[in-house]
Amino acid sequence: MNEIALRQLIGRMASLSGPDDHLIKWAARAREDLFIVPVLPKDSLNESIAIIHDKGHRSGVLVTASSPQEKNQLVLRWITVESASGYDDGSHLPTTPATTVGDLLRILRPGSSMTIRLGNDEFVFQPDASQQQITDKQAVKSLRKAISA
């Protein structure tokens, strides 16, 4: 599978499992639609966040697949991204261009959060792991290959 097909697969799995109540309440508190962007763990963090803002949202959810503590499993990971002012100035987070969504997941564990200040703006990241593991063998094989690349 190519990368576009893998992102579409993650998006389909996310729509089938649906966001949990926590994410729905989060979107309601942010007073925005729940805008979900399927990404691969190796996707650029800044480019993934830019997709949210390019569509006119100040907050959104990145959804990807990753391995939890049990290495034989693969689950969806939901990362809420919220910026205070909308991230209009075109600048990027104080990370390198090589910083990936997977790098953020290695730092943050489900239930934790991280705030990054950028000028007058503030970004809040909060990951959450799905309780359902991905069981489609072909999807798992393709996603594992993409995750390890």
mmCIF file of N, CA and C in Angstrom:
data_model
loop_
_atom_site.group_PDB
_atom_site.id
_atom_site.type_symbol
_atom_site.label_atom_id
_atom_site.label_comp_id
_atom_site.label_asym_id
_atom_site.label_seq_id
_atom_site.Cartn_x
_atom_site.Cartn_y
_atom_site.Cartn_z
ATOM 1 N N MET A 1 0.839 -1.188 0.000
ATOM 2 C CA MET A 1 0.000 0.000 0.000
ATOM 3 C C MET A 1 0.876 1.241 0.000
ATOM 4 N N ASN A 2 0.446 2.262 -0.745
ATOM 5 C CA ASN A 2 1.201 3.505 -0.716
ATOM 6 C C ASN A 2 0.727 4.366 0.463
ATOM 7 N N GLU A 3 1.418 5.482 0.675
ATOM 8 C CA GLU A 3 1.126 6.310 1.849
ATOM 9 C C GLU A 3 -0.279 6.907 1.818
ATOM 10 N N ILE A 4 -0.744 7.297 0.643
ATOM 11 C CA ILE A 4 -2.092 7.861 0.543
ATOM 12 C C ILE A 4 -3.127 6.812 0.948
ATOM 13 N N ALA A 5 -2.940 5.584 0.445
ATOM 14 C CA ALA A 5 -3.871 4.503 0.788
ATOM 15 C C ALA A 5 -3.820 4.198 2.288
ATOM 16 N N LEU A 6 -2.639 4.279 2.893
ATOM 17 C CA LEU A 6 -2.516 4.026 4.335
ATOM 18 C C LEU A 6 -3.234 5.113 5.139
ATOM 19 N N ARG A 7 -3.112 6.367 4.727
ATOM 20 C CA ARG A 7 -3.833 7.451 5.422
ATOM 21 C C ARG A 7 -5.340 7.251 5.278
ATOM 22 N N GLN A 8 -5.775 6.844 4.084
ATOM 23 C CA GLN A 8 -7.196 6.583 3.877
ATOM 24 C C GLN A 8 -7.659 5.422 4.752
ATOM 25 N N LEU A 9 -6.827 4.408 4.888
ATOM 26 C CA LEU A 9 -7.152 3.259 5.736
ATOM 27 C C LEU A 9 -7.299 3.700 7.189
ATOM 28 N N ILE A 10 -6.370 4.519 7.659
ATOM 29 C CA ILE A 10 -6.461 5.039 9.028
ATOM 30 C C ILE A 10 -7.741 5.861 9.186
ATOM 31 N N GLY A 11 -8.056 6.673 8.177
ATOM 32 C CA GLY A 11 -9.281 7.471 8.223
ATOM 33 C C GLY A 11 -10.528 6.606 8.275
ATOM 34 N N ARG A 12 -10.559 5.535 7.476
ATOM 35 C CA ARG A 12 -11.722 4.630 7.506
ATOM 36 C C ARG A 12 -11.841 3.940 8.852
ATOM 37 N N MET A 13 -10.712 3.467 9.399
ATOM 38 C CA MET A 13 -10.750 2.813 10.708
ATOM 39 C C MET A 13 -11.212 3.792 11.784
ATOM 40 N N ALA A 14 -10.766 5.039 11.676
ATOM 41 C CA ALA A 14 -11.178 6.059 12.650
ATOM 42 C C ALA A 14 -12.673 6.342 12.546
ATOM 43 N N SER A 15 -13.184 6.383 11.312
ATOM 44 C CA SER A 15 -14.615 6.652 11.168
ATOM 45 C C SER A 15 -15.455 5.463 11.624
ATOM 46 N N LEU A 16 -14.935 4.253 11.458
ATOM 47 C CA LEU A 16 -15.668 3.073 11.916
ATOM 48 C C LEU A 16 -15.687 2.962 13.435
ATOM 49 N N SER A 17 -14.529 3.214 14.056
ATOM 50 C CA SER A 17 -14.483 3.120 15.519
ATOM 51 C C SER A 17 -15.080 4.361 16.148
ATOM 52 N N GLY A 18 -15.006 5.480 15.430
ATOM 53 C CA GLY A 18 -15.562 6.730 15.922
ATOM 54 C C GLY A 18 -14.762 7.309 17.069
ATOM 55 N N PRO A 19 -14.779 8.623 17.195
ATOM 56 C CA PRO A 19 -14.098 9.226 18.339
ATOM 57 C C PRO A 19 -14.857 8.902 19.623
ATOM 58 N N ASP A 20 -14.130 8.797 20.719
ATOM 59 C CA ASP A 20 -14.807 8.498 21.983
ATOM 60 C C ASP A 20 -15.460 9.762 22.541
ATOM 61 N N ASP A 21 -16.213 9.594 23.602
ATOM 62 C CA ASP A 21 -16.950 10.708 24.207
ATOM 63 C C ASP A 21 -16.025 11.840 24.635
ATOM 64 N N HIS A 22 -14.821 11.478 25.092
ATOM 65 C CA HIS A 22 -13.844 12.479 25.529
ATOM 66 C C HIS A 22 -13.536 13.456 24.388
ATOM 67 N N LEU A 23 -13.333 12.951 23.175
ATOM 68 C CA LEU A 23 -13.014 13.813 22.033
ATOM 69 C C LEU A 23 -14.214 14.657 21.613
ATOM 70 N N ILE A 24 -15.388 14.095 21.694
ATOM 71 C CA ILE A 24 -16.592 14.849 21.341
ATOM 72 C C ILE A 24 -16.795 16.003 22.324
ATOM 73 N N LYS A 25 -16.587 15.738 23.607
ATOM 74 C CA LYS A 25 -16.706 16.799 24.614
ATOM 75 C C LYS A 25 -15.613 17.847 24.434
ATOM 76 N N TRP A 26 -14.401 17.394 24.072
ATOM 77 C CA TRP A 26 -13.288 18.311 23.835
ATOM 78 C C TRP A 26 -13.639 19.281 22.702
ATOM 79 N N ALA A 27 -14.182 18.769 21.602
ATOM 80 C CA ALA A 27 -14.561 19.612 20.465
ATOM 81 C C ALA A 27 -15.660 20.594 20.867
ATOM 82 N N ALA A 28 -16.601 20.140 21.684
ATOM 83 C CA ALA A 28 -17.677 21.022 22.141
ATOM 84 C C ALA A 28 -17.109 22.160 22.998
ATOM 85 N N ARG A 29 -16.136 21.826 23.871
ATOM 86 C CA ARG A 29 -15.495 22.864 24.690
ATOM 87 C C ARG A 29 -14.726 23.846 23.823
ATOM 88 N N ALA A 30 -14.103 23.350 22.745
ATOM 89 C CA ALA A 30 -13.340 24.215 21.847
ATOM 90 C C ALA A 30 -14.253 25.016 20.927
ATOM 91 N N ARG A 31 -15.558 24.694 20.956
ATOM 92 C CA ARG A 31 -16.565 25.359 20.120
ATOM 93 C C ARG A 31 -16.228 25.252 18.639
ATOM 94 N N GLU A 32 -15.779 24.061 18.249
ATOM 95 C CA GLU A 32 -15.470 23.788 16.853
ATOM 96 C C GLU A 32 -15.977 22.415 16.481
ATOM 97 N N ASP A 33 -16.114 22.194 15.168
ATOM 98 C CA ASP A 33 -16.418 20.855 14.688
ATOM 99 C C ASP A 33 -15.240 19.952 15.000
ATOM 100 N N LEU A 34 -15.495 18.681 15.146
ATOM 101 C CA LEU A 34 -14.428 17.721 15.386
ATOM 102 C C LEU A 34 -13.768 17.427 14.043
ATOM 103 N N PHE A 35 -12.683 18.134 13.747
ATOM 104 C CA PHE A 35 -11.970 18.008 12.486
ATOM 105 C C PHE A 35 -10.855 16.983 12.672
ATOM 106 N N ILE A 36 -10.948 15.869 11.958
ATOM 107 C CA ILE A 36 -10.020 14.760 12.139
ATOM 108 C C ILE A 36 -9.132 14.618 10.904
ATOM 109 N N VAL A 37 -7.820 14.532 11.120
ATOM 110 C CA VAL A 37 -6.850 14.395 10.042
ATOM 111 C C VAL A 37 -6.109 13.068 10.223
ATOM 112 N N PRO A 38 -6.302 12.103 9.310
ATOM 113 C CA PRO A 38 -5.535 10.854 9.398
ATOM 114 C C PRO A 38 -4.098 11.086 8.940
ATOM 115 N N VAL A 39 -3.154 10.634 9.742
ATOM 116 C CA VAL A 39 -1.734 10.819 9.441
ATOM 117 C C VAL A 39 -0.979 9.526 9.730
ATOM 118 N N LEU A 40 0.197 9.419 9.146
ATOM 119 C CA LEU A 40 1.107 8.321 9.456
ATOM 120 C C LEU A 40 2.067 8.796 10.539
ATOM 121 N N PRO A 41 2.588 7.886 11.350
ATOM 122 C CA PRO A 41 3.530 8.305 12.394
ATOM 123 C C PRO A 41 4.763 9.022 11.839
ATOM 124 N N LYS A 42 5.138 8.740 10.598
ATOM 125 C CA LYS A 42 6.329 9.375 10.035
ATOM 126 C C LYS A 42 6.023 10.718 9.364
ATOM 127 N N ASP A 43 4.759 11.154 9.369
ATOM 128 C CA ASP A 43 4.396 12.454 8.798
ATOM 129 C C ASP A 43 4.961 13.578 9.655
ATOM 130 N N SER A 44 5.296 14.680 9.002
ATOM 131 C CA SER A 44 5.813 15.859 9.695
ATOM 132 C C SER A 44 4.758 16.399 10.659
ATOM 133 N N LEU A 45 5.162 16.691 11.881
ATOM 134 C CA LEU A 45 4.246 17.243 12.873
ATOM 135 C C LEU A 45 3.739 18.617 12.422
ATOM 136 N N ASN A 46 4.656 19.483 11.985
ATOM 137 C CA ASN A 46 4.253 20.824 11.557
ATOM 138 C C ASN A 46 3.315 20.780 10.357
ATOM 139 N N GLU A 47 3.598 19.926 9.374
ATOM 140 C CA GLU A 47 2.734 19.835 8.197
ATOM 141 C C GLU A 47 1.361 19.272 8.559
ATOM 142 N N SER A 48 1.323 18.350 9.499
ATOM 143 C CA SER A 48 0.044 17.781 9.934
ATOM 144 C C SER A 48 -0.811 18.831 10.622
ATOM 145 N N ILE A 49 -0.191 19.656 11.465
ATOM 146 C CA ILE A 49 -0.918 20.730 12.141
ATOM 147 C C ILE A 49 -1.355 21.782 11.122
ATOM 148 N N ALA A 50 -0.520 22.039 10.121
ATOM 149 C CA ALA A 50 -0.852 23.023 9.087
ATOM 150 C C ALA A 50 -2.117 22.626 8.330
ATOM 151 N N ILE A 51 -2.360 21.339 8.157
ATOM 152 C CA ILE A 51 -3.584 20.881 7.482
ATOM 153 C C ILE A 51 -4.816 21.372 8.247
ATOM 154 N N ILE A 52 -4.759 21.275 9.568
ATOM 155 C CA ILE A 52 -5.876 21.729 10.400
ATOM 156 C C ILE A 52 -6.120 23.218 10.184
ATOM 157 N N HIS A 53 -5.056 24.003 10.249
ATOM 158 C CA HIS A 53 -5.197 25.452 10.133
ATOM 159 C C HIS A 53 -5.504 25.898 8.708
ATOM 160 N N ASP A 54 -4.990 25.174 7.715
ATOM 161 C CA ASP A 54 -5.288 25.515 6.319
ATOM 162 C C ASP A 54 -6.780 25.367 6.014
ATOM 163 N N LYS A 55 -7.450 24.513 6.765
ATOM 164 C CA LYS A 55 -8.895 24.320 6.579
ATOM 165 C C LYS A 55 -9.720 25.281 7.433
ATOM 166 N N GLY A 56 -9.034 26.219 8.097
ATOM 167 C CA GLY A 56 -9.741 27.248 8.848
ATOM 168 C C GLY A 56 -10.081 26.890 10.282
ATOM 169 N N HIS A 57 -9.483 25.835 10.807
ATOM 170 C CA HIS A 57 -9.748 25.430 12.190
ATOM 171 C C HIS A 57 -8.585 25.845 13.083
ATOM 172 N N ARG A 58 -8.890 26.141 14.330
ATOM 173 C CA ARG A 58 -7.821 26.407 15.294
ATOM 174 C C ARG A 58 -7.530 25.168 16.138
ATOM 175 N N SER A 59 -8.394 24.161 16.002
ATOM 176 C CA SER A 59 -8.156 22.910 16.715
ATOM 177 C C SER A 59 -8.593 21.744 15.838
ATOM 178 N N GLY A 60 -8.046 20.594 16.141
ATOM 179 C CA GLY A 60 -8.391 19.390 15.398
ATOM 180 C C GLY A 60 -7.771 18.178 16.054
ATOM 181 N N VAL A 61 -7.963 17.046 15.404
ATOM 182 C CA VAL A 61 -7.455 15.790 15.954
ATOM 183 C C VAL A 61 -6.636 15.092 14.884
ATOM 184 N N LEU A 62 -5.400 14.736 15.235
ATOM 185 C CA LEU A 62 -4.587 13.898 14.368
ATOM 186 C C LEU A 62 -4.849 12.461 14.802
ATOM 187 N N VAL A 63 -5.129 11.576 13.859
ATOM 188 C CA VAL A 63 -5.338 10.173 14.206
ATOM 189 C C VAL A 63 -4.344 9.344 13.410
ATOM 190 N N THR A 64 -3.685 8.425 14.097
ATOM 191 C CA THR A 64 -2.684 7.580 13.477
ATOM 192 C C THR A 64 -2.730 6.200 14.121
ATOM 193 N N ALA A 65 -1.867 5.333 13.677
ATOM 194 C CA ALA A 65 -1.785 3.989 14.260
ATOM 195 C C ALA A 65 -0.423 3.833 14.923
ATOM 196 N N SER A 66 -0.402 3.170 16.056
ATOM 197 C CA SER A 66 0.875 2.914 16.729
ATOM 198 C C SER A 66 0.766 1.669 17.590
ATOM 199 N N SER A 67 1.926 1.206 18.005
ATOM 200 C CA SER A 67 1.982 0.040 18.878
ATOM 201 C C SER A 67 1.944 0.498 20.326
ATOM 202 N N PRO A 68 1.034 -0.063 21.117
ATOM 203 C CA PRO A 68 1.058 0.251 22.548
ATOM 204 C C PRO A 68 2.186 -0.544 23.214
ATOM 205 N N GLN A 69 2.142 -0.653 24.503
ATOM 206 C CA GLN A 69 3.196 -1.371 25.224
ATOM 207 C C GLN A 69 3.358 -2.804 24.741
ATOM 208 N N GLU A 70 2.235 -3.462 24.436
ATOM 209 C CA GLU A 70 2.298 -4.825 23.930
ATOM 210 C C GLU A 70 2.639 -4.741 22.455
ATOM 211 N N LYS A 71 3.842 -5.131 22.075
ATOM 212 C CA LYS A 71 4.342 -4.920 20.716
ATOM 213 C C LYS A 71 3.561 -5.667 19.646
ATOM 214 N N ASN A 72 2.806 -6.690 19.994
ATOM 215 C CA ASN A 72 2.072 -7.447 18.983
ATOM 216 C C ASN A 72 0.764 -6.777 18.595
ATOM 217 N N GLN A 73 0.402 -5.695 19.257
ATOM 218 C CA GLN A 73 -0.859 -5.013 18.980
ATOM 219 C C GLN A 73 -0.622 -3.742 18.186
ATOM 220 N N LEU A 74 -1.685 -3.271 17.561
ATOM 221 C CA LEU A 74 -1.662 -1.993 16.855
ATOM 222 C C LEU A 74 -3.006 -1.328 17.141
ATOM 223 N N VAL A 75 -2.973 -0.071 17.574
ATOM 224 C CA VAL A 75 -4.203 0.646 17.913
ATOM 225 C C VAL A 75 -4.192 2.017 17.248
ATOM 226 N N LEU A 76 -5.377 2.625 17.178
ATOM 227 C CA LEU A 76 -5.463 4.004 16.718
ATOM 228 C C LEU A 76 -5.061 4.922 17.865
ATOM 229 N N ARG A 77 -4.327 5.967 17.544
ATOM 230 C CA ARG A 77 -3.962 6.988 18.526
ATOM 231 C C ARG A 77 -4.549 8.308 18.074
ATOM 232 N N TRP A 78 -5.256 8.966 18.953
ATOM 233 C CA TRP A 78 -5.917 10.238 18.677
ATOM 234 C C TRP A 78 -5.152 11.322 19.416
ATOM 235 N N ILE A 79 -4.715 12.373 18.719
ATOM 236 C CA ILE A 79 -3.967 13.459 19.353
ATOM 237 C C ILE A 79 -4.729 14.760 19.120
ATOM 238 N N THR A 80 -5.234 15.347 20.183
ATOM 239 C CA THR A 80 -5.915 16.631 20.033
ATOM 240 C C THR A 80 -4.859 17.729 19.927
ATOM 241 N N VAL A 81 -5.123 18.678 19.037
ATOM 242 C CA VAL A 81 -4.231 19.809 18.808
ATOM 243 C C VAL A 81 -5.091 21.063 18.889
ATOM 244 N N GLU A 82 -4.732 21.951 19.789
ATOM 245 C CA GLU A 82 -5.505 23.179 19.948
ATOM 246 C C GLU A 82 -4.552 24.355 20.048
ATOM 247 N N SER A 83 -4.793 25.388 19.244
ATOM 248 C CA SER A 83 -3.985 26.599 19.345
ATOM 249 C C SER A 83 -4.879 27.743 19.802
ATOM 250 N N ALA A 84 -4.321 28.605 20.622
ATOM 251 C CA ALA A 84 -5.105 29.676 21.229
ATOM 252 C C ALA A 84 -5.571 30.708 20.207
ATOM 253 N N SER A 85 -4.693 31.106 19.289
ATOM 254 C CA SER A 85 -5.072 32.200 18.392
ATOM 255 C C SER A 85 -5.313 31.759 16.955
ATOM 256 N N GLY A 86 -5.085 30.516 16.638
ATOM 257 C CA GLY A 86 -5.361 30.060 15.286
ATOM 258 C C GLY A 86 -4.133 29.867 14.428
ATOM 259 N N TYR A 87 -2.946 30.227 14.931
ATOM 260 C CA TYR A 87 -1.717 29.882 14.219
ATOM 261 C C TYR A 87 -1.672 30.530 12.847
ATOM 262 N N ASP A 88 -2.004 31.841 12.789
ATOM 263 C CA ASP A 88 -2.134 32.528 11.505
ATOM 264 C C ASP A 88 -0.824 33.053 10.940
ATOM 265 N N ASP A 89 0.217 33.129 11.728
ATOM 266 C CA ASP A 89 1.416 33.837 11.272
ATOM 267 C C ASP A 89 2.323 33.010 10.363
ATOM 268 N N GLY A 90 1.975 31.776 10.077
ATOM 269 C CA GLY A 90 2.772 30.962 9.158
ATOM 270 C C GLY A 90 4.029 30.387 9.771
ATOM 271 N N SER A 91 4.284 30.643 11.037
ATOM 272 C CA SER A 91 5.474 30.083 11.665
ATOM 273 C C SER A 91 5.191 28.648 12.093
ATOM 274 N N HIS A 92 6.248 27.943 12.420
ATOM 275 C CA HIS A 92 6.121 26.547 12.815
ATOM 276 C C HIS A 92 6.465 26.372 14.282
ATOM 277 N N LEU A 93 6.063 25.245 14.811
ATOM 278 C CA LEU A 93 6.438 24.918 16.179
ATOM 279 C C LEU A 93 7.951 24.889 16.306
ATOM 280 N N PRO A 94 8.473 25.126 17.498
ATOM 281 C CA PRO A 94 9.928 25.121 17.672
ATOM 282 C C PRO A 94 10.479 23.688 17.663
ATOM 283 N N THR A 95 10.316 23.045 16.541
ATOM 284 C CA THR A 95 10.839 21.695 16.331
ATOM 285 C C THR A 95 11.619 21.712 15.029
ATOM 286 N N THR A 96 12.315 20.648 14.745
ATOM 287 C CA THR A 96 13.010 20.576 13.458
ATOM 288 C C THR A 96 12.019 20.144 12.391
ATOM 289 N N PRO A 97 12.316 20.408 11.124
ATOM 290 C CA PRO A 97 11.427 19.941 10.060
ATOM 291 C C PRO A 97 11.277 18.417 10.049
ATOM 292 N N ALA A 98 12.222 17.726 10.661
ATOM 293 C CA ALA A 98 12.178 16.263 10.685
ATOM 294 C C ALA A 98 11.336 15.707 11.828
ATOM 295 N N THR A 99 10.814 16.563 12.717
ATOM 296 C CA THR A 99 9.996 16.089 13.836
ATOM 297 C C THR A 99 8.694 15.508 13.297
ATOM 298 N N THR A 100 8.404 14.291 13.710
ATOM 299 C CA THR A 100 7.243 13.576 13.184
ATOM 300 C C THR A 100 6.143 13.438 14.234
ATOM 301 N N VAL A 101 4.979 13.013 13.763
ATOM 302 C CA VAL A 101 3.869 12.697 14.660
ATOM 303 C C VAL A 101 4.306 11.576 15.612
ATOM 304 N N GLY A 102 5.036 10.602 15.095
ATOM 305 C CA GLY A 102 5.540 9.505 15.922
ATOM 306 C C GLY A 102 6.462 9.980 17.032
ATOM 307 N N ASP A 103 7.272 11.022 16.750
ATOM 308 C CA ASP A 103 8.135 11.590 17.790
ATOM 309 C C ASP A 103 7.293 12.133 18.942
ATOM 310 N N LEU A 104 6.204 12.813 18.604
ATOM 311 C CA LEU A 104 5.312 13.341 19.643
ATOM 312 C C LEU A 104 4.717 12.198 20.459
ATOM 313 N N LEU A 105 4.338 11.114 19.786
ATOM 314 C CA LEU A 105 3.747 9.968 20.491
ATOM 315 C C LEU A 105 4.761 9.292 21.418
ATOM 316 N N ARG A 106 6.025 9.339 21.058
ATOM 317 C CA ARG A 106 7.048 8.744 21.936
ATOM 318 C C ARG A 106 7.227 9.559 23.207
ATOM 319 N N ILE A 107 6.977 10.860 23.110
ATOM 320 C CA ILE A 107 7.123 11.738 24.272
ATOM 321 C C ILE A 107 5.886 11.682 25.158
ATOM 322 N N LEU A 108 4.715 11.726 24.508
ATOM 323 C CA LEU A 108 3.454 11.801 25.242
ATOM 324 C C LEU A 108 2.788 10.444 25.361
ATOM 325 N N ARG A 109 2.337 10.131 26.515
ATOM 326 C CA ARG A 109 1.582 8.895 26.757
ATOM 327 C C ARG A 109 0.102 9.244 26.887
ATOM 328 N N PRO A 110 -0.787 8.304 26.580
ATOM 329 C CA PRO A 110 -2.220 8.584 26.738
ATOM 330 C C PRO A 110 -2.537 9.122 28.126
ATOM 331 N N GLY A 111 -3.363 10.146 28.159
ATOM 332 C CA GLY A 111 -3.742 10.760 29.427
ATOM 333 C C GLY A 111 -2.859 11.933 29.817
ATOM 334 N N SER A 112 -1.710 12.101 29.148
ATOM 335 C CA SER A 112 -0.834 13.224 29.460
ATOM 336 C C SER A 112 -1.135 14.368 28.498
ATOM 337 N N SER A 113 -0.498 15.492 28.713
ATOM 338 C CA SER A 113 -0.644 16.599 27.777
ATOM 339 C C SER A 113 0.647 17.402 27.749
ATOM 340 N N MET A 114 0.788 18.214 26.706
ATOM 341 C CA MET A 114 1.975 19.042 26.568
ATOM 342 C C MET A 114 1.530 20.367 25.955
ATOM 343 N N THR A 115 2.063 21.455 26.487
ATOM 344 C CA THR A 115 1.771 22.781 25.966
ATOM 345 C C THR A 115 3.062 23.373 25.437
ATOM 346 N N ILE A 116 3.002 23.916 24.218
ATOM 347 C CA ILE A 116 4.156 24.584 23.609
ATOM 348 C C ILE A 116 3.750 26.012 23.305
ATOM 349 N N ARG A 117 4.566 26.957 23.751
ATOM 350 C CA ARG A 117 4.315 28.366 23.444
ATOM 351 C C ARG A 117 5.103 28.741 22.199
ATOM 352 N N LEU A 118 4.455 29.492 21.312
ATOM 353 C CA LEU A 118 5.089 29.982 20.095
ATOM 354 C C LEU A 118 4.652 31.429 19.910
ATOM 355 N N GLY A 119 5.523 32.357 20.294
ATOM 356 C CA GLY A 119 5.151 33.766 20.254
ATOM 357 C C GLY A 119 3.980 34.002 21.190
ATOM 358 N N ASN A 120 2.913 34.576 20.664
ATOM 359 C CA ASN A 120 1.716 34.828 21.471
ATOM 360 C C ASN A 120 0.772 33.646 21.468
ATOM 361 N N ASP A 121 1.114 32.601 20.755
ATOM 362 C CA ASP A 121 0.229 31.457 20.635
ATOM 363 C C ASP A 121 0.649 30.344 21.585
ATOM 364 N N GLU A 122 -0.263 29.470 21.837
ATOM 365 C CA GLU A 122 -0.018 28.347 22.723
ATOM 366 C C GLU A 122 -0.674 27.121 22.097
ATOM 367 N N PHE A 123 0.071 26.043 21.995
ATOM 368 C CA PHE A 123 -0.452 24.798 21.446
ATOM 369 C C PHE A 123 -0.550 23.775 22.560
ATOM 370 N N VAL A 124 -1.675 23.101 22.611
ATOM 371 C CA VAL A 124 -1.878 22.059 23.610
ATOM 372 C C VAL A 124 -2.066 20.740 22.867
ATOM 373 N N PHE A 125 -1.247 19.748 23.196
ATOM 374 C CA PHE A 125 -1.335 18.415 22.611
ATOM 375 C C PHE A 125 -1.765 17.441 23.695
ATOM 376 N N GLN A 126 -2.690 16.580 23.353
ATOM 377 C CA GLN A 126 -3.136 15.569 24.311
ATOM 378 C C GLN A 126 -3.464 14.283 23.556
ATOM 379 N N PRO A 127 -2.700 13.217 23.790
ATOM 380 C CA PRO A 127 -2.971 11.962 23.081
ATOM 381 C C PRO A 127 -3.931 11.066 23.844
ATOM 382 N N ASP A 128 -4.598 10.222 23.102
ATOM 383 C CA ASP A 128 -5.501 9.241 23.682
ATOM 384 C C ASP A 128 -5.412 7.985 22.831
ATOM 385 N N ALA A 129 -5.367 6.839 23.436
ATOM 386 C CA ALA A 129 -5.270 5.582 22.683
ATOM 387 C C ALA A 129 -6.629 4.906 22.638
ATOM 388 N N SER A 130 -6.939 4.354 21.484
ATOM 389 C CA SER A 130 -8.163 3.575 21.332
ATOM 390 C C SER A 130 -8.011 2.286 22.132
ATOM 391 N N GLN A 131 -9.108 1.805 22.650
ATOM 392 C CA GLN A 131 -9.061 0.539 23.376
ATOM 393 C C GLN A 131 -9.139 -0.655 22.429
ATOM 394 N N GLN A 132 -9.624 -0.412 21.198
ATOM 395 C CA GLN A 132 -9.755 -1.483 20.227
ATOM 396 C C GLN A 132 -8.468 -1.640 19.450
ATOM 397 N N GLN A 133 -7.986 -2.858 19.358
ATOM 398 C CA GLN A 133 -6.813 -3.052 18.524
ATOM 399 C C GLN A 133 -7.245 -3.312 17.086
ATOM 400 N N ILE A 134 -6.365 -2.978 16.158
ATOM 401 C CA ILE A 134 -6.625 -3.172 14.736
ATOM 402 C C ILE A 134 -6.398 -4.650 14.441
ATOM 403 N N THR A 135 -7.400 -5.298 13.845
ATOM 404 C CA THR A 135 -7.313 -6.752 13.661
ATOM 405 C C THR A 135 -7.149 -7.181 12.210
ATOM 406 N N ASP A 136 -7.413 -6.294 11.253
ATOM 407 C CA ASP A 136 -7.259 -6.652 9.841
ATOM 408 C C ASP A 136 -5.774 -6.935 9.570
ATOM 409 N N LYS A 137 -5.446 -8.195 9.241
ATOM 410 C CA LYS A 137 -4.049 -8.612 9.106
ATOM 411 C C LYS A 137 -3.297 -7.834 8.025
ATOM 412 N N GLN A 138 -3.949 -7.580 6.872
ATOM 413 C CA GLN A 138 -3.294 -6.829 5.804
ATOM 414 C C GLN A 138 -3.052 -5.380 6.230
ATOM 415 N N ALA A 139 -4.032 -4.796 6.916
ATOM 416 C CA ALA A 139 -3.872 -3.427 7.405
ATOM 417 C C ALA A 139 -2.734 -3.353 8.412
ATOM 418 N N VAL A 140 -2.675 -4.311 9.324
ATOM 419 C CA VAL A 140 -1.621 -4.326 10.335
ATOM 420 C C VAL A 140 -0.259 -4.464 9.666
ATOM 421 N N LYS A 141 -0.153 -5.355 8.708
ATOM 422 C CA LYS A 141 1.122 -5.569 8.009
ATOM 423 C C LYS A 141 1.572 -4.280 7.314
ATOM 424 N N SER A 142 0.668 -3.629 6.585
ATOM 425 C CA SER A 142 1.000 -2.405 5.871
ATOM 426 C C SER A 142 1.335 -1.264 6.830
ATOM 427 N N LEU A 143 0.540 -1.126 7.886
ATOM 428 C CA LEU A 143 0.784 -0.061 8.841
ATOM 429 C C LEU A 143 2.088 -0.271 9.605
ATOM 430 N N ARG A 144 2.365 -1.506 9.986
ATOM 431 C CA ARG A 144 3.641 -1.784 10.680
ATOM 432 C C ARG A 144 4.832 -1.403 9.786
ATOM 433 N N LYS A 145 4.714 -1.709 8.509
ATOM 434 C CA LYS A 145 5.784 -1.373 7.569
ATOM 435 C C LYS A 145 5.954 0.144 7.506
ATOM 436 N N ALA A 146 4.844 0.879 7.455
ATOM 437 C CA ALA A 146 4.906 2.344 7.396
ATOM 438 C C ALA A 146 5.433 2.925 8.699
ATOM 439 N N ILE A 147 5.058 2.345 9.817
ATOM 440 C CA ILE A 147 5.495 2.843 11.124
ATOM 441 C C ILE A 147 7.004 2.649 11.302
ATOM 442 N N SER A 148 7.501 1.511 10.856
ATOM 443 C CA SER A 148 8.925 1.215 11.057
ATOM 444 C C SER A 148 9.821 1.871 10.031
ATOM 445 N N ALA A 149 9.258 2.430 8.950
ATOM 446 C CA ALA A 149 10.091 3.052 7.896
ATOM 447 C C ALA A 149 10.694 4.348 8.370
#
